[in-house]
Amino acid sequence: MNVALVEDNRQELKLLYRFLEEYGEENNLEPAISCFSCGEDFISSLGQKDYDVVFLDIFLENMDGIEAARLLWEYAPGCLIIFLTTSREHIWQAARVHCFDYIDKKDFTRERIFEVLADVRRKLPQKNPYLEFSSGNRSVRLPMHKIQYILSDNNYTLFGMEGGAKHRYRIPFGSIMELTGQVDYFLNCNRGILLNMNGIIKEETDVYVMKGGERFPIRRYERAAIKDIYHQYQFQKLEEM
């Protein structure tokens, strides 16, 4: 479990760090914990580290927690955001940036943090399955949540990854379609094209735009049904918050 703590109150940061270490010791885990005292430093780290969950103080100087969460969502929509705050007045703003939980600092206890971490552990296995297959004599294992799109390429399949990397393997696209059926966030928007719906940043009339800037056509004769699948997925994510 890779965890980021973004908190400008040093005492509260140390307390949260201690709770995470204790949770790890009691549950046979070794969480990798990164600490930040401002939103800018946290956002700058996203190019070097991938986080499963971030505890994010809303009231930070300069870049506040809501803005940091918005930027995080654009870069890593699979990361679970847990807001820390002294006021509940920003709860609707928190909902709009897809927060996983919202902890009032009046309820900042060991029991509450342990409860949230238990919920995170139940969520993470669903969030981060791996796509595993053989290509010739080679065994391939790709984290599904990092795959942004999958394209048929004759007898090969091309995988566009988060961050811009591309991988091409000799395996039929149909086989990959079957393997990705275990998760609900891949959308078959056109023949030979699978998109990770968490990576879509814009839906146009006949095109989906990915966060890396790639544009993929939406099949004309099933366009309404395809768009409905995408909309329902977005609504489902909101209901799970």
PDB file of N, CA, C and O in Angstrom, residues 36-86:
ATOM      1  N   PHE A  36       4.126  15.063   3.025  1.00  0.00           N
ATOM      2  CA  PHE A  36       4.251  16.367   2.374  1.00  0.00           C
ATOM      3  C   PHE A  36       3.568  17.422   3.246  1.00  0.00           C
ATOM      4  O   PHE A  36       2.516  17.169   3.828  1.00  0.00           O
ATOM      5  N   SER A  37       4.159  18.606   3.297  1.00  0.00           N
ATOM      6  CA  SER A  37       3.578  19.683   4.093  1.00  0.00           C
ATOM      7  C   SER A  37       2.830  20.695   3.230  1.00  0.00           C
ATOM      8  O   SER A  37       2.242  21.639   3.758  1.00  0.00           O
ATOM      9  N   CYS A  38       2.835  20.489   1.909  1.00  0.00           N
ATOM     10  CA  CYS A  38       2.087  21.394   1.036  1.00  0.00           C
ATOM     11  C   CYS A  38       1.618  20.653  -0.204  1.00  0.00           C
ATOM     12  O   CYS A  38       2.206  19.635  -0.610  1.00  0.00           O
ATOM     13  N   GLY A  39       0.555  21.171  -0.803  1.00  0.00           N
ATOM     14  CA  GLY A  39      -0.019  20.530  -1.973  1.00  0.00           C
ATOM     15  C   GLY A  39       0.900  20.559  -3.177  1.00  0.00           C
ATOM     16  O   GLY A  39       0.924  19.620  -3.985  1.00  0.00           O
ATOM     17  N   GLU A  40       1.683  21.646  -3.326  1.00  0.00           N
ATOM     18  CA  GLU A  40       2.566  21.768  -4.477  1.00  0.00           C
ATOM     19  C   GLU A  40       3.611  20.650  -4.521  1.00  0.00           C
ATOM     20  O   GLU A  40       3.864  20.058  -5.581  1.00  0.00           O
ATOM     21  N   ASP A  41       4.228  20.356  -3.365  1.00  0.00           N
ATOM     22  CA  ASP A  41       5.237  19.301  -3.326  1.00  0.00           C
ATOM     23  C   ASP A  41       4.611  17.934  -3.614  1.00  0.00           C
ATOM     24  O   ASP A  41       5.223  17.087  -4.279  1.00  0.00           O
ATOM     25  N   PHE A  42       3.402  17.725  -3.111  1.00  0.00           N
ATOM     26  CA  PHE A  42       2.718  16.454  -3.364  1.00  0.00           C
ATOM     27  C   PHE A  42       2.454  16.275  -4.861  1.00  0.00           C
ATOM     28  O   PHE A  42       2.767  15.226  -5.443  1.00  0.00           O
ATOM     29  N   ILE A  43       1.895  17.295  -5.507  1.00  0.00           N
ATOM     30  CA  ILE A  43       1.590  17.199  -6.934  1.00  0.00           C
ATOM     31  C   ILE A  43       2.872  17.007  -7.741  1.00  0.00           C
ATOM     32  O   ILE A  43       2.904  16.236  -8.709  1.00  0.00           O
ATOM     33  N   SER A  44       3.954  17.663  -7.342  1.00  0.00           N
ATOM     34  CA  SER A  44       5.227  17.509  -8.050  1.00  0.00           C
ATOM     35  C   SER A  44       5.763  16.080  -7.970  1.00  0.00           C
ATOM     36  O   SER A  44       6.512  15.634  -8.853  1.00  0.00           O
ATOM     37  N   SER A  45       5.380  15.354  -6.928  1.00  0.00           N
ATOM     38  CA  SER A  45       5.886  13.988  -6.748  1.00  0.00           C
ATOM     39  C   SER A  45       5.180  12.969  -7.634  1.00  0.00           C
ATOM     40  O   SER A  45       5.640  11.832  -7.765  1.00  0.00           O
ATOM     41  N   LEU A  46       4.072  13.353  -8.254  1.00  0.00           N
ATOM     42  CA  LEU A  46       3.260  12.378  -8.987  1.00  0.00           C
ATOM     43  C   LEU A  46       3.987  11.786 -10.181  1.00  0.00           C
ATOM     44  O   LEU A  46       3.664  10.705 -10.625  1.00  0.00           O
ATOM     45  N   GLY A  47       4.965  12.494 -10.716  1.00  0.00           N
ATOM     46  CA  GLY A  47       5.732  11.935 -11.820  1.00  0.00           C
ATOM     47  C   GLY A  47       6.694  10.840 -11.396  1.00  0.00           C
ATOM     48  O   GLY A  47       7.112  10.020 -12.219  1.00  0.00           O
ATOM     49  N   GLN A  48       7.038  10.810 -10.092  1.00  0.00           N
ATOM     50  CA  GLN A  48       8.005   9.826  -9.601  1.00  0.00           C
ATOM     51  C   GLN A  48       7.361   8.687  -8.823  1.00  0.00           C
ATOM     52  O   GLN A  48       7.928   7.602  -8.718  1.00  0.00           O
ATOM     53  N   LYS A  49       6.177   8.931  -8.256  1.00  0.00           N
ATOM     54  CA  LYS A  49       5.553   7.923  -7.402  1.00  0.00           C
ATOM     55  C   LYS A  49       4.086   7.740  -7.764  1.00  0.00           C
ATOM     56  O   LYS A  49       3.419   8.670  -8.210  1.00  0.00           O
ATOM     57  N   ASP A  50       3.609   6.516  -7.558  1.00  0.00           N
ATOM     58  CA  ASP A  50       2.194   6.209  -7.714  1.00  0.00           C
ATOM     59  C   ASP A  50       1.634   5.881  -6.331  1.00  0.00           C
ATOM     60  O   ASP A  50       2.215   5.077  -5.595  1.00  0.00           O
ATOM     61  N   TYR A  51       0.509   6.478  -5.986  1.00  0.00           N
ATOM     62  CA  TYR A  51      -0.079   6.279  -4.675  1.00  0.00           C
ATOM     63  C   TYR A  51      -1.398   5.527  -4.794  1.00  0.00           C
ATOM     64  O   TYR A  51      -2.182   5.754  -5.721  1.00  0.00           O
ATOM     65  N   ASP A  52      -1.624   4.629  -3.825  1.00  0.00           N
ATOM     66  CA  ASP A  52      -2.914   3.950  -3.736  1.00  0.00           C
ATOM     67  C   ASP A  52      -3.937   4.820  -3.018  1.00  0.00           C
ATOM     68  O   ASP A  52      -5.118   4.809  -3.349  1.00  0.00           O
ATOM     69  N   VAL A  53      -3.461   5.555  -2.020  1.00  0.00           N
ATOM     70  CA  VAL A  53      -4.367   6.369  -1.194  1.00  0.00           C
ATOM     71  C   VAL A  53      -3.626   7.615  -0.715  1.00  0.00           C
ATOM     72  O   VAL A  53      -2.413   7.561  -0.478  1.00  0.00           O
ATOM     73  N   VAL A  54      -4.348   8.724  -0.607  1.00  0.00           N
ATOM     74  CA  VAL A  54      -3.753   9.954  -0.079  1.00  0.00           C
ATOM     75  C   VAL A  54      -4.668  10.528   0.998  1.00  0.00           C
ATOM     76  O   VAL A  54      -5.883  10.636   0.806  1.00  0.00           O
ATOM     77  N   PHE A  55      -4.083  10.835   2.147  1.00  0.00           N
ATOM     78  CA  PHE A  55      -4.768  11.575   3.202  1.00  0.00           C
ATOM     79  C   PHE A  55      -4.432  13.041   2.970  1.00  0.00           C
ATOM     80  O   PHE A  55      -3.264  13.433   3.047  1.00  0.00           O
ATOM     81  N   LEU A  56      -5.444  13.858   2.707  1.00  0.00           N
ATOM     82  CA  LEU A  56      -5.210  15.204   2.186  1.00  0.00           C
ATOM     83  C   LEU A  56      -5.960  16.248   3.013  1.00  0.00           C
ATOM     84  O   LEU A  56      -7.188  16.250   3.068  1.00  0.00           O
ATOM     85  N   ASP A  57      -5.188  17.115   3.665  1.00  0.00           N
ATOM     86  CA  ASP A  57      -5.788  18.210   4.434  1.00  0.00           C
ATOM     87  C   ASP A  57      -6.412  19.216   3.462  1.00  0.00           C
ATOM     88  O   ASP A  57      -5.786  19.600   2.471  1.00  0.00           O
ATOM     89  N   ILE A  58      -7.643  19.630   3.717  1.00  0.00           N
ATOM     90  CA  ILE A  58      -8.291  20.597   2.836  1.00  0.00           C
ATOM     91  C   ILE A  58      -7.687  21.985   3.012  1.00  0.00           C
ATOM     92  O   ILE A  58      -7.439  22.701   2.043  1.00  0.00           O
ATOM     93  N   PHE A  59      -7.411  22.387   4.255  1.00  0.00           N
ATOM     94  CA  PHE A  59      -6.945  23.747   4.527  1.00  0.00           C
ATOM     95  C   PHE A  59      -5.422  23.822   4.520  1.00  0.00           C
ATOM     96  O   PHE A  59      -4.769  23.842   5.553  1.00  0.00           O
ATOM     97  N   LEU A  60      -4.860  23.845   3.306  1.00  0.00           N
ATOM     98  CA  LEU A  60      -3.422  24.021   3.119  1.00  0.00           C
ATOM     99  C   LEU A  60      -3.164  25.433   2.590  1.00  0.00           C
ATOM    100  O   LEU A  60      -4.029  26.027   1.938  1.00  0.00           O
ATOM    101  N   GLU A  61      -1.985  25.955   2.845  1.00  0.00           N
ATOM    102  CA  GLU A  61      -1.638  27.270   2.305  1.00  0.00           C
ATOM    103  C   GLU A  61      -1.379  27.160   0.804  1.00  0.00           C
ATOM    104  O   GLU A  61      -1.016  26.113   0.293  1.00  0.00           O
ATOM    105  N   ASN A  62      -1.543  28.268   0.106  1.00  0.00           N
ATOM    106  CA  ASN A  62      -1.357  28.332  -1.353  1.00  0.00           C
ATOM    107  C   ASN A  62      -2.319  27.354  -2.029  1.00  0.00           C
ATOM    108  O   ASN A  62      -3.496  27.629  -2.113  1.00  0.00           O
ATOM    109  N   MET A  63      -1.830  26.230  -2.524  1.00  0.00           N
ATOM    110  CA  MET A  63      -2.709  25.248  -3.148  1.00  0.00           C
ATOM    111  C   MET A  63      -3.464  24.474  -2.068  1.00  0.00           C
ATOM    112  O   MET A  63      -2.865  23.733  -1.292  1.00  0.00           O
ATOM    113  N   ASP A  64      -4.779  24.648  -2.012  1.00  0.00           N
ATOM    114  CA  ASP A  64      -5.538  23.937  -0.969  1.00  0.00           C
ATOM    115  C   ASP A  64      -5.799  22.491  -1.390  1.00  0.00           C
ATOM    116  O   ASP A  64      -5.485  22.068  -2.505  1.00  0.00           O
ATOM    117  N   GLY A  65      -6.380  21.722  -0.464  1.00  0.00           N
ATOM    118  CA  GLY A  65      -6.584  20.303  -0.711  1.00  0.00           C
ATOM    119  C   GLY A  65      -7.541  20.006  -1.847  1.00  0.00           C
ATOM    120  O   GLY A  65      -7.378  19.010  -2.570  1.00  0.00           O
ATOM    121  N   ILE A  66      -8.551  20.850  -2.048  1.00  0.00           N
ATOM    122  CA  ILE A  66      -9.506  20.638  -3.133  1.00  0.00           C
ATOM    123  C   ILE A  66      -8.813  20.761  -4.486  1.00  0.00           C
ATOM    124  O   ILE A  66      -9.011  19.936  -5.384  1.00  0.00           O
ATOM    125  N   GLU A  67      -7.980  21.785  -4.634  1.00  0.00           N
ATOM    126  CA  GLU A  67      -7.253  21.971  -5.889  1.00  0.00           C
ATOM    127  C   GLU A  67      -6.250  20.848  -6.111  1.00  0.00           C
ATOM    128  O   GLU A  67      -6.096  20.338  -7.237  1.00  0.00           O
ATOM    129  N   ALA A  68      -5.559  20.430  -5.052  1.00  0.00           N
ATOM    130  CA  ALA A  68      -4.612  19.322  -5.170  1.00  0.00           C
ATOM    131  C   ALA A  68      -5.331  18.043  -5.591  1.00  0.00           C
ATOM    132  O   ALA A  68      -4.833  17.278  -6.420  1.00  0.00           O
ATOM    133  N   ALA A  69      -6.523  17.824  -5.035  1.00  0.00           N
ATOM    134  CA  ALA A  69      -7.300  16.634  -5.383  1.00  0.00           C
ATOM    135  C   ALA A  69      -7.754  16.673  -6.834  1.00  0.00           C
ATOM    136  O   ALA A  69      -7.772  15.647  -7.528  1.00  0.00           O
ATOM    137  N   ARG A  70      -8.117  17.863  -7.311  1.00  0.00           N
ATOM    138  CA  ARG A  70      -8.544  17.995  -8.708  1.00  0.00           C
ATOM    139  C   ARG A  70      -7.395  17.639  -9.664  1.00  0.00           C
ATOM    140  O   ARG A  70      -7.584  16.915 -10.641  1.00  0.00           O
ATOM    141  N   LEU A  71      -6.193  18.122  -9.347  1.00  0.00           N
ATOM    142  CA  LEU A  71      -5.031  17.814 -10.181  1.00  0.00           C
ATOM    143  C   LEU A  71      -4.659  16.332 -10.078  1.00  0.00           C
ATOM    144  O   LEU A  71      -4.276  15.701 -11.065  1.00  0.00           O
ATOM    145  N   LEU A  72      -4.785  15.773  -8.866  1.00  0.00           N
ATOM    146  CA  LEU A  72      -4.506  14.354  -8.671  1.00  0.00           C
ATOM    147  C   LEU A  72      -5.462  13.516  -9.498  1.00  0.00           C
ATOM    148  O   LEU A  72      -5.068  12.518 -10.124  1.00  0.00           O
ATOM    149  N   TRP A  73      -6.744  13.889  -9.517  1.00  0.00           N
ATOM    150  CA  TRP A  73      -7.756  13.131 -10.261  1.00  0.00           C
ATOM    151  C   TRP A  73      -7.419  13.096 -11.746  1.00  0.00           C
ATOM    152  O   TRP A  73      -7.621  12.084 -12.423  1.00  0.00           O
ATOM    153  N   GLU A  74      -6.894  14.184 -12.287  1.00  0.00           N
ATOM    154  CA  GLU A  74      -6.519  14.228 -13.699  1.00  0.00           C
ATOM    155  C   GLU A  74      -5.342  13.301 -13.986  1.00  0.00           C
ATOM    156  O   GLU A  74      -5.258  12.692 -15.054  1.00  0.00           O
ATOM    157  N   TYR A  75      -4.429  13.195 -13.018  1.00  0.00           N
ATOM    158  CA  TYR A  75      -3.218  12.399 -13.233  1.00  0.00           C
ATOM    159  C   TYR A  75      -3.432  10.927 -12.867  1.00  0.00           C
ATOM    160  O   TYR A  75      -2.987  10.032 -13.583  1.00  0.00           O
ATOM    161  N   ALA A  76      -4.098  10.674 -11.752  1.00  0.00           N
ATOM    162  CA  ALA A  76      -4.248   9.301 -11.247  1.00  0.00           C
ATOM    163  C   ALA A  76      -5.653   9.104 -10.702  1.00  0.00           C
ATOM    164  O   ALA A  76      -5.868   9.149  -9.489  1.00  0.00           O
ATOM    165  N   PRO A  77      -6.650   8.902 -11.582  1.00  0.00           N
ATOM    166  CA  PRO A  77      -8.038   8.785 -11.126  1.00  0.00           C
ATOM    167  C   PRO A  77      -8.308   7.572 -10.241  1.00  0.00           C
ATOM    168  O   PRO A  77      -9.327   7.524  -9.556  1.00  0.00           O
ATOM    169  N   GLY A  78      -7.388   6.602 -10.223  1.00  0.00           N
ATOM    170  CA  GLY A  78      -7.600   5.434  -9.385  1.00  0.00           C
ATOM    171  C   GLY A  78      -7.191   5.631  -7.933  1.00  0.00           C
ATOM    172  O   GLY A  78      -7.511   4.803  -7.084  1.00  0.00           O
ATOM    173  N   CYS A  79      -6.482   6.713  -7.635  1.00  0.00           N
ATOM    174  CA  CYS A  79      -6.017   6.960  -6.265  1.00  0.00           C
ATOM    175  C   CYS A  79      -7.200   7.298  -5.363  1.00  0.00           C
ATOM    176  O   CYS A  79      -8.077   8.087  -5.735  1.00  0.00           O
ATOM    177  N   LEU A  80      -7.235   6.714  -4.176  1.00  0.00           N
ATOM    178  CA  LEU A  80      -8.317   6.969  -3.224  1.00  0.00           C
ATOM    179  C   LEU A  80      -7.964   8.194  -2.379  1.00  0.00           C
ATOM    180  O   LEU A  80      -6.917   8.235  -1.743  1.00  0.00           O
ATOM    181  N   ILE A  81      -8.861   9.173  -2.375  1.00  0.00           N
ATOM    182  CA  ILE A  81      -8.621  10.432  -1.661  1.00  0.00           C
ATOM    183  C   ILE A  81      -9.416  10.456  -0.367  1.00  0.00           C
ATOM    184  O   ILE A  81     -10.639  10.260  -0.371  1.00  0.00           O
ATOM    185  N   ILE A  82      -8.722  10.709   0.753  1.00  0.00           N
ATOM    186  CA  ILE A  82      -9.376  10.839   2.057  1.00  0.00           C
ATOM    187  C   ILE A  82      -9.066  12.238   2.572  1.00  0.00           C
ATOM    188  O   ILE A  82      -7.908  12.563   2.856  1.00  0.00           O
ATOM    189  N   PHE A  83     -10.086  13.063   2.673  1.00  0.00           N
ATOM    190  CA  PHE A  83      -9.889  14.439   3.114  1.00  0.00           C
ATOM    191  C   PHE A  83      -9.853  14.526   4.638  1.00  0.00           C
ATOM    192  O   PHE A  83     -10.583  13.820   5.342  1.00  0.00           O
ATOM    193  N   LEU A  84      -8.994  15.424   5.144  1.00  0.00           N
ATOM    194  CA  LEU A  84      -8.908  15.745   6.567  1.00  0.00           C
ATOM    195  C   LEU A  84      -9.274  17.220   6.709  1.00  0.00           C
ATOM    196  O   LEU A  84      -8.737  18.060   5.990  1.00  0.00           O
ATOM    197  N   THR A  85     -10.164  17.534   7.644  1.00  0.00           N
ATOM    198  CA  THR A  85     -10.584  18.928   7.764  1.00  0.00           C
ATOM    199  C   THR A  85     -11.168  19.215   9.136  1.00  0.00           C
ATOM    200  O   THR A  85     -11.591  18.307   9.851  1.00  0.00           O
ATOM    201  N   THR A  86     -11.191  20.481   9.483  1.00  0.00           N
ATOM    202  CA  THR A  86     -11.809  20.920  10.741  1.00  0.00           C
ATOM    203  C   THR A  86     -13.235  21.406  10.503  1.00  0.00           C
ATOM    204  O   THR A  86     -13.927  21.781  11.442  1.00  0.00           O
TER     205      THR A  86
END
